[in-house]
Every structure is written in C-alpha cells, then in structure tokens.
Short mmCIF file of C-alpha atoms in Angstrom, two decimals:
data_model
loop_
_atom_site.label_atom_id
_atom_site.label_comp_id
_atom_site.label_asym_id
_atom_site.label_seq_id
_atom_site.Cartn_x
_atom_site.Cartn_y
_atom_site.Cartn_z
CA UNK A 568 125.15 43.05 38.61
CA UNK A 569 126.75 40.57 41.29
CA UNK A 570 124.33 39.72 43.85
CA UNK A 571 125.80 39.44 47.75
CA UNK A 572 123.72 37.39 50.27
CA UNK A 573 122.91 39.76 53.33
CA UNK A 574 124.07 36.70 55.44
CA UNK A 575 127.60 36.72 54.06
CA UNK A 576 128.04 40.32 54.83
CA UNK A 577 126.95 39.52 58.42
CA UNK A 578 129.34 36.45 58.54
CA UNK A 579 132.26 38.39 57.19
CA UNK A 580 131.79 41.48 59.69
CA UNK A 581 130.99 38.79 62.79
CA UNK A 582 134.18 37.25 62.03
CA UNK A 583 136.62 40.22 61.63
CA UNK A 584 135.36 41.82 64.94
CA UNK A 585 135.76 38.24 66.63
CA UNK A 586 139.26 38.50 65.22
CA UNK A 587 140.42 41.80 66.23
CA UNK A 588 138.89 41.55 70.00
CA UNK A 589 141.98 39.13 70.51
CA UNK A 590 144.64 39.43 67.92
CA UNK A 591 146.51 42.38 67.58
CA UNK A 592 147.32 43.24 64.08
CA UNK A 593 151.13 42.27 63.13
CA UNK A 594 151.71 46.29 62.05
CA UNK A 595 150.89 47.19 65.56
CA UNK A 596 152.48 44.37 67.25
CA UNK A 597 155.78 45.04 65.20
CA UNK A 598 155.68 48.76 66.19
CA UNK A 599 155.31 48.16 69.83
CA UNK A 600 158.24 45.68 69.77
CA UNK A 601 160.62 48.19 68.07
CA UNK A 602 159.57 50.98 70.54
CA UNK A 603 160.48 48.54 73.33
CA UNK A 604 163.98 47.90 71.72
CA UNK A 605 164.55 51.75 71.39
CA UNK A 606 163.09 53.20 74.44
CA UNK A 607 165.58 54.71 76.61
CA UNK A 608 163.46 54.80 79.84
CA UNK A 609 163.48 51.53 81.70
CA UNK A 610 160.07 52.17 83.56
CA UNK A 611 158.47 53.09 80.00
CA UNK A 612 160.34 49.61 78.79
CA UNK A 613 158.80 47.38 81.23
CA UNK A 614 155.09 49.10 80.54
CA UNK A 615 155.96 47.92 76.89
CA UNK A 616 156.94 44.58 77.86
CA UNK A 617 153.73 44.18 79.57
CA UNK A 618 151.75 45.47 76.61
CA UNK A 619 153.31 42.92 74.48
CA UNK A 620 152.94 40.12 77.01
CA UNK A 621 149.33 41.12 77.08
CA UNK A 622 148.87 40.80 73.30
CA UNK A 623 150.46 37.36 73.46
CA UNK A 624 147.86 36.25 76.19
CA UNK A 625 145.18 37.60 74.53
CA UNK A 626 146.14 35.74 71.22
CA UNK A 627 146.79 32.62 73.09
CA UNK A 628 143.78 32.46 75.13
CA UNK A 629 141.39 34.40 73.13
CA UNK A 630 140.83 36.75 75.71
CA UNK A 631 140.11 40.48 74.85
CA UNK A 632 143.21 42.67 74.46
CA UNK A 633 141.54 45.40 76.35
CA UNK A 634 138.27 45.75 78.62
CA UNK A 635 137.28 48.61 76.26
CA UNK A 636 136.39 46.74 73.07
CA UNK A 637 135.41 50.00 71.37
CA UNK A 638 132.86 51.36 69.48
CA UNK A 639 132.78 49.46 66.14
CA UNK A 640 134.04 51.86 63.14
CA UNK A 641 133.50 51.16 59.71
CA UNK A 642 134.92 52.64 56.19
CA UNK A 643 132.88 50.86 53.15
CA UNK A 644 133.12 51.21 49.69
CA UNK A 645 130.37 49.52 47.81
CA UNK A 646 131.01 48.83 44.31
CA UNK A 647 128.16 50.00 42.03
CA UNK A 648 127.68 46.82 40.55
CA UNK A 649 126.95 45.15 43.72
CA UNK A 650 123.42 44.09 44.83
CA UNK A 651 122.78 42.84 48.44
CA UNK A 652 120.14 40.03 48.47
CA UNK A 653 117.95 39.60 51.49
CA UNK A 654 118.12 43.06 53.26
CA UNK A 655 120.07 46.41 53.67
CA UNK A 656 123.85 46.75 53.64
CA UNK A 657 123.54 48.97 56.90
CA UNK A 658 121.74 46.32 58.44
CA UNK A 659 124.07 43.49 57.79
CA UNK A 660 126.86 45.48 59.21
CA UNK A 661 125.02 46.39 62.42
CA UNK A 662 123.85 42.78 62.93
CA UNK A 663 127.51 41.08 62.15
CA UNK A 664 128.69 43.85 64.66
CA UNK A 665 126.19 42.70 67.35
CA UNK A 666 126.97 39.12 66.57
CA UNK A 667 130.72 39.36 66.91
CA UNK A 668 130.69 41.52 70.27
CA UNK A 669 128.44 38.91 71.56
CA UNK A 670 130.11 35.84 70.60
CA UNK A 671 133.81 36.73 71.47
CA UNK A 672 132.47 38.26 75.09
CA UNK A 673 133.29 41.72 74.12
CA UNK A 674 132.01 44.44 76.11
CA UNK A 675 128.75 46.51 75.34
CA UNK A 676 130.12 50.23 75.45
CA UNK A 677 127.23 52.32 73.84
CA UNK A 678 124.94 54.33 76.04
CA UNK A 679 122.35 57.07 75.69
CA UNK A 680 124.24 60.22 75.95
CA UNK A 681 122.34 61.90 79.03
CA UNK A 682 120.92 59.26 81.15
CA UNK A 683 124.04 57.01 80.48
CA UNK A 684 121.89 53.94 80.23
CA UNK A 685 123.38 50.97 78.32
CA UNK A 686 121.73 50.36 74.97
CA UNK A 687 122.47 46.64 74.69
CA UNK A 688 118.81 45.60 75.57
CA UNK A 689 117.40 48.31 73.58
CA UNK A 690 119.08 49.40 70.43
CA UNK A 691 121.19 46.36 70.56
CA UNK A 692 124.48 45.09 71.79
CA UNK A 693 127.21 47.68 71.00
CA UNK A 694 124.88 49.04 68.40
CA UNK A 695 124.71 51.38 66.41
CA UNK A 696 128.17 50.81 64.64
CA UNK A 697 129.62 54.13 63.21
CA UNK A 698 129.84 53.36 59.15
CA UNK A 699 130.91 55.93 56.56
CA UNK A 700 129.77 54.76 53.23
CA UNK A 701 131.38 55.56 50.00
CA UNK A 702 130.13 54.34 46.44
CA UNK A 703 132.86 53.31 44.05
CA UNK A 704 133.11 51.53 40.62
CA UNK A 705 133.07 47.75 40.79
CA UNK A 706 131.37 44.65 41.96
CA UNK A 707 133.06 44.25 45.44
CA UNK A 708 132.49 45.59 48.77
CA UNK A 709 135.60 46.84 50.63
CA UNK A 710 135.26 47.10 54.34
CA UNK A 711 137.82 48.61 56.73
CA UNK A 712 137.13 48.10 60.40
CA UNK A 713 138.36 49.41 63.70
CA UNK A 714 137.71 48.94 67.32
CA UNK A 715 137.86 52.45 68.59
CA UNK A 716 138.28 52.96 72.45
CA UNK A 717 137.10 55.82 74.37
CA UNK A 718 140.46 56.95 76.34
CA UNK A 719 141.96 57.92 73.07
CA UNK A 720 138.88 59.18 71.56
CA UNK A 721 138.46 61.76 74.34
CA UNK A 722 141.76 63.58 73.94
CA UNK A 723 141.06 64.09 69.98
CA UNK A 724 140.32 67.64 68.91
CA UNK A 725 139.26 69.58 65.84
CA UNK A 726 139.88 73.23 64.68
CA UNK A 727 139.75 75.44 61.60
CA UNK A 728 143.10 77.63 61.44
CA UNK A 729 143.48 80.73 59.63
CA UNK A 730 145.46 79.86 56.35
CA UNK A 731 148.49 81.68 57.40
CA UNK A 732 148.95 79.45 60.14
CA UNK A 733 150.36 76.82 57.39
CA UNK A 734 152.47 73.96 58.19
CA UNK A 735 153.87 75.18 61.50
CA UNK A 736 150.50 76.21 62.71
CA UNK A 737 149.37 72.97 62.08
CA UNK A 738 152.38 71.64 63.95
CA UNK A 739 151.75 73.45 66.93
CA UNK A 740 148.23 72.61 67.30
CA UNK A 741 148.74 68.73 67.14
CA UNK A 742 151.75 69.04 69.45
CA UNK A 743 149.12 71.00 72.09
CA UNK A 744 146.86 68.39 71.43
CA UNK A 745 149.12 65.33 72.36
CA UNK A 746 151.07 67.16 75.25
CA UNK A 747 147.48 68.11 76.74
CA UNK A 748 146.74 64.49 76.50
CA UNK A 749 149.73 63.32 78.13
CA UNK A 750 148.99 59.71 79.67
CA UNK A 751 145.22 59.56 79.03
CA UNK A 752 145.02 58.18 75.66
CA UNK A 753 147.25 54.92 76.46
CA UNK A 754 150.41 55.73 74.59
CA UNK A 755 152.23 54.94 72.72
CA UNK A 756 149.81 56.23 70.15
CA UNK A 757 149.18 56.58 66.56
CA UNK A 758 148.26 60.06 65.48
CA UNK A 759 145.64 60.65 62.71
CA UNK A 760 145.67 63.99 61.11
CA UNK A 761 143.12 65.10 58.78
CA UNK A 762 143.90 68.59 57.13
CA UNK A 763 142.00 70.55 54.57
CA UNK A 764 138.18 69.89 53.24
CA UNK A 765 135.70 71.14 55.68
CA UNK A 766 135.19 70.83 59.58
CA UNK A 767 133.83 67.37 59.17
CA UNK A 768 135.84 66.00 56.29
CA UNK A 769 139.04 66.90 58.42
CA UNK A 770 137.55 65.00 61.26
CA UNK A 771 136.46 62.05 59.09
CA UNK A 772 139.82 61.91 57.29
CA UNK A 773 141.78 61.85 60.70
CA UNK A 774 139.69 58.76 61.68
CA UNK A 775 140.49 56.99 58.20
CA UNK A 776 144.14 58.09 58.57
CA UNK A 777 144.36 55.54 61.63
CA UNK A 778 143.27 52.88 59.44
CA UNK A 779 146.50 53.00 57.27
CA UNK A 780 149.31 50.42 57.98
CA UNK A 781 151.57 51.29 60.82
CA UNK A 782 155.25 51.66 59.28
CA UNK A 783 153.84 52.47 55.61
CA UNK A 784 155.07 55.73 54.07
CA UNK A 785 152.76 58.35 52.68
CA UNK A 786 152.28 58.33 49.06
CA UNK A 787 152.77 62.07 48.92
CA UNK A 788 156.33 62.73 49.50
CA UNK A 789 155.54 66.24 51.20
CA UNK A 790 153.33 64.62 53.43
CA UNK A 791 155.53 61.82 54.10
CA UNK A 792 158.38 64.50 55.12
CA UNK A 793 155.74 66.44 57.26
CA UNK A 794 154.74 63.19 59.04
CA UNK A 795 158.45 62.67 59.94
CA UNK A 796 158.90 66.02 61.10
CA UNK A 797 155.75 65.90 63.46
CA UNK A 798 156.78 62.46 64.79
CA UNK A 799 159.78 63.72 65.86
CA UNK A 800 158.51 66.72 67.52
CA UNK A 801 156.16 64.62 69.36
CA UNK A 802 158.37 62.42 70.86
CA UNK A 803 160.25 65.20 72.28
CA UNK A 804 157.45 65.74 74.65
CA UNK A 805 158.89 62.83 76.87
CA UNK A 806 155.56 61.51 77.73
CA UNK A 807 156.57 57.82 77.19
CA UNK A 808 154.64 54.44 77.57
CA UNK A 809 151.32 54.94 79.48
CA UNK A 810 152.97 58.23 80.27
CA UNK A 811 155.55 57.29 82.72
CA UNK A 812 158.07 59.24 80.93
CA UNK A 813 160.43 58.20 77.94
CA UNK A 814 161.39 58.61 74.30
CA UNK A 815 158.37 56.55 72.46
CA UNK A 816 155.34 58.56 72.68
CA UNK A 817 154.19 58.24 69.43
CA UNK A 818 154.37 55.03 67.00
CA UNK A 819 153.42 56.82 63.80
CA UNK A 820 151.70 59.94 62.44
CA UNK A 821 149.37 59.47 59.46
CA UNK A 822 148.17 62.51 57.38
CA UNK A 823 145.19 62.64 54.94
CA UNK A 824 144.96 66.16 53.23
CA UNK A 825 142.13 67.25 51.09
CA UNK A 826 141.50 70.63 49.13
CA UNK A 827 139.74 73.18 51.23
CA UNK A 828 138.05 76.51 51.05
CA UNK A 829 140.04 79.56 50.18
CA UNK A 830 139.27 80.96 53.56
CA UNK A 831 139.91 77.99 55.75
CA UNK A 832 142.82 75.34 57.18
CA UNK A 833 140.69 72.86 58.80
CA UNK A 834 142.88 70.43 60.76
CA UNK A 835 141.65 67.42 63.04
CA UNK A 836 143.75 65.33 65.31
CA UNK A 837 142.36 61.42 65.96
CA UNK A 838 144.32 59.71 68.66
CA UNK A 839 144.37 55.99 68.63
CA UNK A 840 145.63 53.99 71.70
CA UNK A 841 148.52 51.45 71.43
CA UNK A 842 145.80 48.55 71.06
CA UNK A 843 145.50 49.34 67.47
CA UNK A 844 142.84 46.88 66.49
CA UNK A 845 141.77 47.06 62.94
CA UNK A 846 141.26 44.75 59.89
CA UNK A 847 140.67 45.24 55.92
CA UNK A 848 138.45 42.95 54.22
CA UNK A 849 137.06 42.58 50.61
CA UNK A 850 133.93 40.51 49.81
CA UNK K 653 165.20 54.20 94.73
CA UNK K 654 162.12 52.69 93.42
CA UNK K 655 160.97 50.10 95.96
CA UNK K 656 158.79 47.08 95.56
CA UNK K 657 156.11 46.50 98.07
CA UNK K 658 153.68 43.41 98.60
CA UNK K 659 150.65 44.86 100.23
CA UNK K 660 147.32 43.04 101.12
CA UNK K 661 144.22 45.03 101.48
CA UNK K 662 142.54 47.02 103.69
CA UNK K 663 145.40 49.21 103.47
CA UNK K 664 146.36 51.14 106.77
CA UNK K 665 147.54 54.75 106.81
CA UNK K 666 150.66 53.72 108.04
CA UNK K 667 151.38 51.78 104.98
CA UNK K 668 150.30 54.30 102.43
CA UNK K 669 152.24 57.23 103.92
CA UNK K 670 155.36 55.01 103.31
CA UNK K 671 154.80 54.71 99.43
CA UNK K 672 156.57 57.16 96.97
CA UNK K 673 155.59 57.79 93.45
CA UNK K 674 157.49 55.46 91.45
CA UNK K 675 157.05 52.42 93.87
CA UNK K 676 156.04 49.30 92.43
CA UNK K 677 153.13 47.57 94.59
CA UNK K 678 151.77 44.16 93.96
CA UNK K 679 148.37 44.05 96.05
CA UNK K 680 146.49 40.98 96.92
CA UNK K 681 143.08 40.58 98.77
CA UNK K 682 139.81 42.42 98.04
CA UNK K 683 139.37 45.35 96.02
CA UNK K 684 136.26 47.25 94.53
CA UNK K 685 135.41 47.94 91.08
CA UNK K 686 133.66 51.43 90.36
CA UNK K 687 133.38 53.58 87.35
CA UNK K 688 131.68 57.20 86.86
CA UNK K 689 127.97 55.99 87.41
CA UNK K 690 128.65 54.06 90.46
CA UNK K 691 130.67 56.71 91.99
CA UNK K 692 128.02 59.19 91.67
CA UNK K 693 125.76 56.91 93.81
CA UNK K 694 128.33 56.22 96.32
CA UNK K 695 128.73 59.89 97.16
CA UNK K 696 125.11 60.39 96.94
CA UNK K 697 124.64 57.64 99.65
CA UNK K 698 127.42 59.41 101.72
CA UNK K 699 125.46 62.77 101.36
CA UNK K 700 122.28 61.14 102.23
CA UNK K 701 124.24 59.38 105.41
CA UNK K 702 123.27 56.08 104.23
CA UNK K 703 125.04 52.72 104.26
CA UNK K 704 127.60 52.16 101.55
CA UNK K 705 127.43 48.35 99.67
CA UNK K 706 130.92 47.91 100.91
CA UNK K 707 133.10 49.18 104.15
CA UNK K 708 135.18 52.15 102.92
CA UNK K 709 137.95 51.97 105.51
CA UNK K 710 141.17 51.08 104.01
CA UNK K 711 139.49 50.00 100.64
CA UNK K 712 140.91 50.29 97.27
CA UNK K 713 138.72 51.20 94.44
CA UNK K 714 139.55 49.99 90.79
CA UNK K 715 138.55 51.91 87.93
CA UNK K 716 137.22 49.09 85.59
CA UNK K 717 134.60 48.08 83.28
CA UNK K 718 135.29 44.56 82.49
CA UNK K 719 134.29 42.56 79.38
CA UNK K 720 131.79 39.74 80.21
CA UNK K 721 133.55 36.68 81.59
CA UNK K 722 133.90 33.57 79.22
CA UNK K 723 132.11 30.34 80.70
CA UNK K 724 134.32 29.07 83.78
CA UNK K 725 136.16 32.42 84.01
CA UNK K 726 135.53 34.76 87.23
CA UNK K 727 135.87 37.79 84.86
CA UNK K 728 136.76 38.97 81.31
CA UNK K 729 139.69 41.34 80.44
CA UNK K 730 139.80 44.18 83.10
CA UNK K 731 142.35 47.15 82.75
CA UNK K 732 142.02 50.33 84.11
CA UNK K 733 139.86 53.00 82.69
CA UNK K 734 140.94 56.84 82.31
CA UNK K 735 140.77 58.43 85.96
CA UNK K 736 139.92 62.24 85.61
CA UNK K 737 136.24 61.15 85.15
CA UNK K 738 136.25 60.25 88.75
CA UNK K 739 138.14 63.23 89.92
CA UNK K 740 135.19 64.99 91.09
CA UNK K 741 133.88 62.03 93.34
CA UNK K 742 137.36 60.68 94.77
CA UNK K 743 138.15 63.20 97.42
CA UNK K 744 134.81 62.59 99.44
CA UNK K 745 135.71 58.74 99.11
CA UNK K 746 139.18 59.25 100.74
CA UNK K 747 137.76 61.52 103.14
CA UNK K 748 135.41 58.66 104.27
CA UNK K 749 138.31 56.26 104.52
CA UNK K 750 139.22 54.69 101.16
CA UNK K 751 142.76 54.65 100.77
CA UNK K 752 143.83 53.72 97.21
CA UNK K 753 142.51 54.01 93.73
CA UNK K 754 143.72 52.27 90.79
CA UNK K 755 143.41 53.66 87.13
CA UNK K 756 145.24 55.38 84.40
CA UNK K 757 145.86 58.88 83.42
CA UNK K 758 146.33 62.37 85.08
CA UNK K 759 144.25 63.31 88.42
CA UNK K 760 143.56 66.99 89.23
CA UNK K 761 145.06 69.12 92.11
CA UNK K 762 141.89 68.21 94.51
CA UNK K 763 142.41 64.51 94.42
CA UNK K 764 146.34 64.97 94.69
CA UNK K 765 145.56 67.19 98.00
CA UNK K 766 142.95 64.67 99.09
CA UNK K 767 145.80 62.15 99.03
CA UNK K 768 148.16 64.14 101.06
CA UNK K 769 145.34 65.20 103.67
CA UNK K 770 143.67 61.60 104.03
CA UNK K 771 146.73 59.23 103.20
CA UNK K 772 145.24 58.17 99.79
CA UNK K 773 147.41 56.76 97.13
CA UNK K 774 146.85 56.99 93.18
CA UNK K 775 147.99 53.80 91.61
CA UNK K 776 148.57 53.31 87.80
CA UNK K 777 147.86 50.08 86.26
CA UNK K 778 148.96 49.42 82.41
CA UNK K 779 146.21 50.67 80.37
CA UNK K 780 145.26 48.30 77.43
CA UNK K 781 146.65 45.24 79.31
CA UNK K 782 143.23 43.84 80.21
CA UNK K 783 143.81 40.39 79.18
CA UNK K 784 146.80 40.24 81.36
CA UNK K 785 145.47 42.09 84.57
CA UNK K 786 142.14 40.28 84.31
CA UNK K 787 144.15 37.06 85.11
CA UNK K 788 145.40 38.38 88.35
CA UNK K 789 141.65 38.76 89.61
CA UNK K 790 140.69 35.28 90.96
CA UNK K 791 137.27 36.03 92.16
CA UNK K 792 134.39 38.51 90.91
CA UNK K 793 131.05 39.23 92.42
CA UNK K 794 128.74 42.00 91.65
CA UNK K 795 127.55 43.44 94.92
CA UNK K 796 125.71 46.57 93.93
CA UNK K 797 124.01 48.47 91.17
CA UNK K 798 123.79 45.06 88.39
CA UNK K 799 121.63 47.37 86.22
CA UNK K 800 124.64 49.21 85.34
CA UNK K 801 126.31 46.24 83.42
CA UNK K 802 129.82 46.68 82.93
CA UNK K 803 129.85 49.80 85.59
CA UNK K 804 128.30 47.64 88.28
CA UNK K 805 130.44 47.33 91.57
CA UNK K 806 132.21 44.22 92.08
CA UNK K 807 134.08 42.75 94.97
CA UNK K 808 137.30 41.59 93.29
CA UNK K 809 139.75 38.90 94.92
CA UNK K 810 143.07 39.80 93.60
CA UNK K 811 146.69 38.17 93.86
CA UNK K 812 149.67 40.02 93.31
CA UNK K 813 147.97 42.82 91.01
CA UNK K 814 150.94 44.91 89.59
CA UNK K 815 150.53 48.60 89.95
CA UNK K 816 152.82 51.71 90.03
CA UNK K 817 152.39 54.75 92.61
CA UNK K 818 151.30 57.70 90.72
CA UNK K 819 150.27 60.27 93.26
CA UNK K 820 151.71 59.67 96.70
CA UNK K 821 150.92 61.26 100.05
CA UNK K 822 153.82 63.74 99.49
CA UNK K 823 152.15 65.59 96.51
CA UNK K 824 154.62 63.89 94.19
CA UNK K 825 153.31 62.85 90.63
CA UNK K 826 154.98 60.23 88.73
CA UNK K 827 153.70 61.46 85.43
CA UNK K 828 155.29 64.76 85.69
CA UNK K 829 158.69 63.24 87.26
CA UNK K 830 158.78 60.94 84.22
CA UNK K 831 158.19 63.38 81.57
CA UNK K 832 160.66 65.95 83.02
CA UNK K 833 163.30 63.39 82.64
CA UNK K 834 162.86 63.01 78.79
CA UNK K 835 160.98 65.92 77.55
CA UNK K 836 163.32 67.69 75.17
CA UNK K 837 162.52 71.63 75.23
CA UNK K 838 162.87 73.47 71.98
#
C-alpha cells in the first residue's frame, strides 16, 4: 500500500487550478493559431487574433483567460494500492479547488439553483467541485482537470435515438445541436460526443471526450473517420469565430463510444468553448 | 462597408441610428455592468416607479460578471456573458432610455424590435477575451447590490473598449449576415 498525504493532494489540485486559470494549454493555443491562419472570413480572423492576444496577455500578466473561470470538473482514477493519510480524497480535491480559485483570483461561480445565491460563503468558494471517480489497479492517483464554463455547457444536449438512426442519425443530431447553439458557446469550439452506454453514461463520456488533446487521433479507426466526417459537416454551418460567420467553427470532434442496450442508442453532445483549460497530472 | 467609430457615453439616439451591423465601435466613458439577477431588480424598480441606481438615459449596459481584481487593479478579467438570459428584461430598459447593450450571442426578436423602436444597439464583444477586455476598464466601482458578488452593478470607466455592432436600429443581425456568407448547404 502506498501512502499519500492529504496535503499533497490539496497542493497538487490547487496548483493545476492556478495554472489553468491563466495559461491556455499548448494544444488549444496551436489549434486556434492554425484556425486563424486558415480562416477565410476576415472578421473571424480578427476575432481569433484577439483570442490569441488574450491568451498571451493572460499568461504574461497572470490574469484569468476568461471571467468565467468555470466549475472545476475532475476525472480521478484512484489506484487500489493507494491510501490517503489525513483525510478523504474527495475532501482534499475540494479543498485544493477552493484554495486554487481563491489564490488565483478566479471567480466564485457556484450558486443555489433556485434563489441563485452565491455559495462562496456557505458551501465554499466555487464548491462543490464536480468529481467523477474510478478505481483502477496501481499505486498512483491520476487526475484530469478542466475549468468548464457556463456558456458552452448551456448549449450541450443529450438524447436517446432509435438504433435504426445509426451514424447518420447521430450526425444529424450533433449538427442540429451545434447549429442551434450558433454564436452562444464561444466558437471555435471542441465537440465532445458520448455514444452508447446508458443516458448518463453517454453524458459523462461526452464530457470526458473533451479532455482529449486537440489534434490527437481517435484510437478506433472507425471513430477517427466518423470524427473527421462530423468535423467537416459542422464547419459547413458557417458560424465562425464568436458567430461572426466563417469557415472555422469547430477545432475538433472527440468521440467516446460504449456498448449499449439492444433497444437504445444514447447520444450526448458536450460543447467546449475556445478557452479549453484542462490539465492532467499523476500523483 | 463596415465603418469604425469612436464614441463616448452617454450615447445619443442620433448616434445609434447611424450605426450598422458589422461596424466596429471603440467606446469610452462610463458603462454599467449588470447580469441576470441585477436586470430583474432594475426592471422591478421601474415597475414600482422607484429610482434606479444609475441614469438610464443614453446608458450602455455591459453583461459581465468579472473575476475579483488582483491588488492594485481596478477589476479582474471582464469579458461578456451570453446575452439571451437578459432578453426578457432588455426591451424595458431600452424603452426607459438605455441605448446600448454589450454581450455575446443571439438576441430574440423582442430585443431586436426594441432596438428599432427605441434606437438601441446590441454590441458584441469577444467572448473569452476577458484578460484583454479587462485592461480597457480603467476604473470600477460597485454602485448597487454588492451582495450579488460578481453580479453586482458596477460603474465602469472604459477607454476604447472594442465592440462590434450585432443588432442595429434597422433590424439587421450580424450573426445571420455572417453565417449566410459562409454556410454550405447540403
């Protein structure tokens, strides 16, 4: 059994939150730069130039990339040979989240759903974090983190199609979701698609798909081909950067597919704005 | 075709009625921040015939909930939030004298109609460029509803704040115009 101190987890989580608040990951920066070079619309090109300048300012001056510093979302794989000393792993992740959001001057964005009262002084500063746990073999803790903004979350959708709908039906659903979203989710976007499983499994898979590195190729050749097809179709919508019209609406399409019930074809579309703040660490 | 303007607030109707969708505007002067919760309170005050925390005449309202300022800065990152959540309130504020809104994303037909009727403009700022836009805000002061935290109403002094006209007083919509140019129908 490997023992990891509670405070070690708190500090590691705090540090990735501080880092992601101001430093756009290289994959997102490179994808935006390529989009700017290839974009046909001069208006969208200028928007992309502003987005890249914003990333440079944020990094150099340690200012948050966006005022929507998101809800903290984690996918955590806990090795079955790990023991946390001094407290619960979940508490450590929440404490690190709060510490990171306060230390980096990030926004407190959690509220009570009906009164809309901010929870910073009651539950905690930007708490609770959204945490998806899994238990795996090994003696490490693997943490994937993303700061997930509200605007792109608001346009995300899930459904359960009839099995006969097949790949064409999935493509039509995704196209409708992104077309309806238009300028609202801050394009150019990344589109996470969860297919199969159950209703909630598809939704969680669509979220996790967004954590994949932009520009990487799906390990499943059939899915890699489907991603390419969807990407091309979505970029025909003409939405462009911030909806100003253009050829670069989507930076990447990421699919995670699961076995499902013989009666169902669950599909979930989770949208990520251009400010794709994510990190992956192993403790 | 697209023109560039340098305007100082408060805006006059003769100025707003010249602007066309696609024009670039650099705004200077005082603008006010308000999101969903503050909009509801402002519209409630109007319904009750009470005084508002700022003069609506010619005002520009920025849909923003900034990050906390770092020591020595007037404000943190401050880019626009998605505007449709203000759609049910904006026509009332335009009716009572406001002349501009800054946000991102689509507005509904009622807002577009109110822009035509009352001489209002819906400006778009670049979403996700909060660090860049925050630097154009030189002074910030909470003037109402401090308990709303990031959603409090702030008086913001801006210099050359870069925005684009999305909806003008002629009923045009830049999002529809831009998309029509690049959409490939299958």
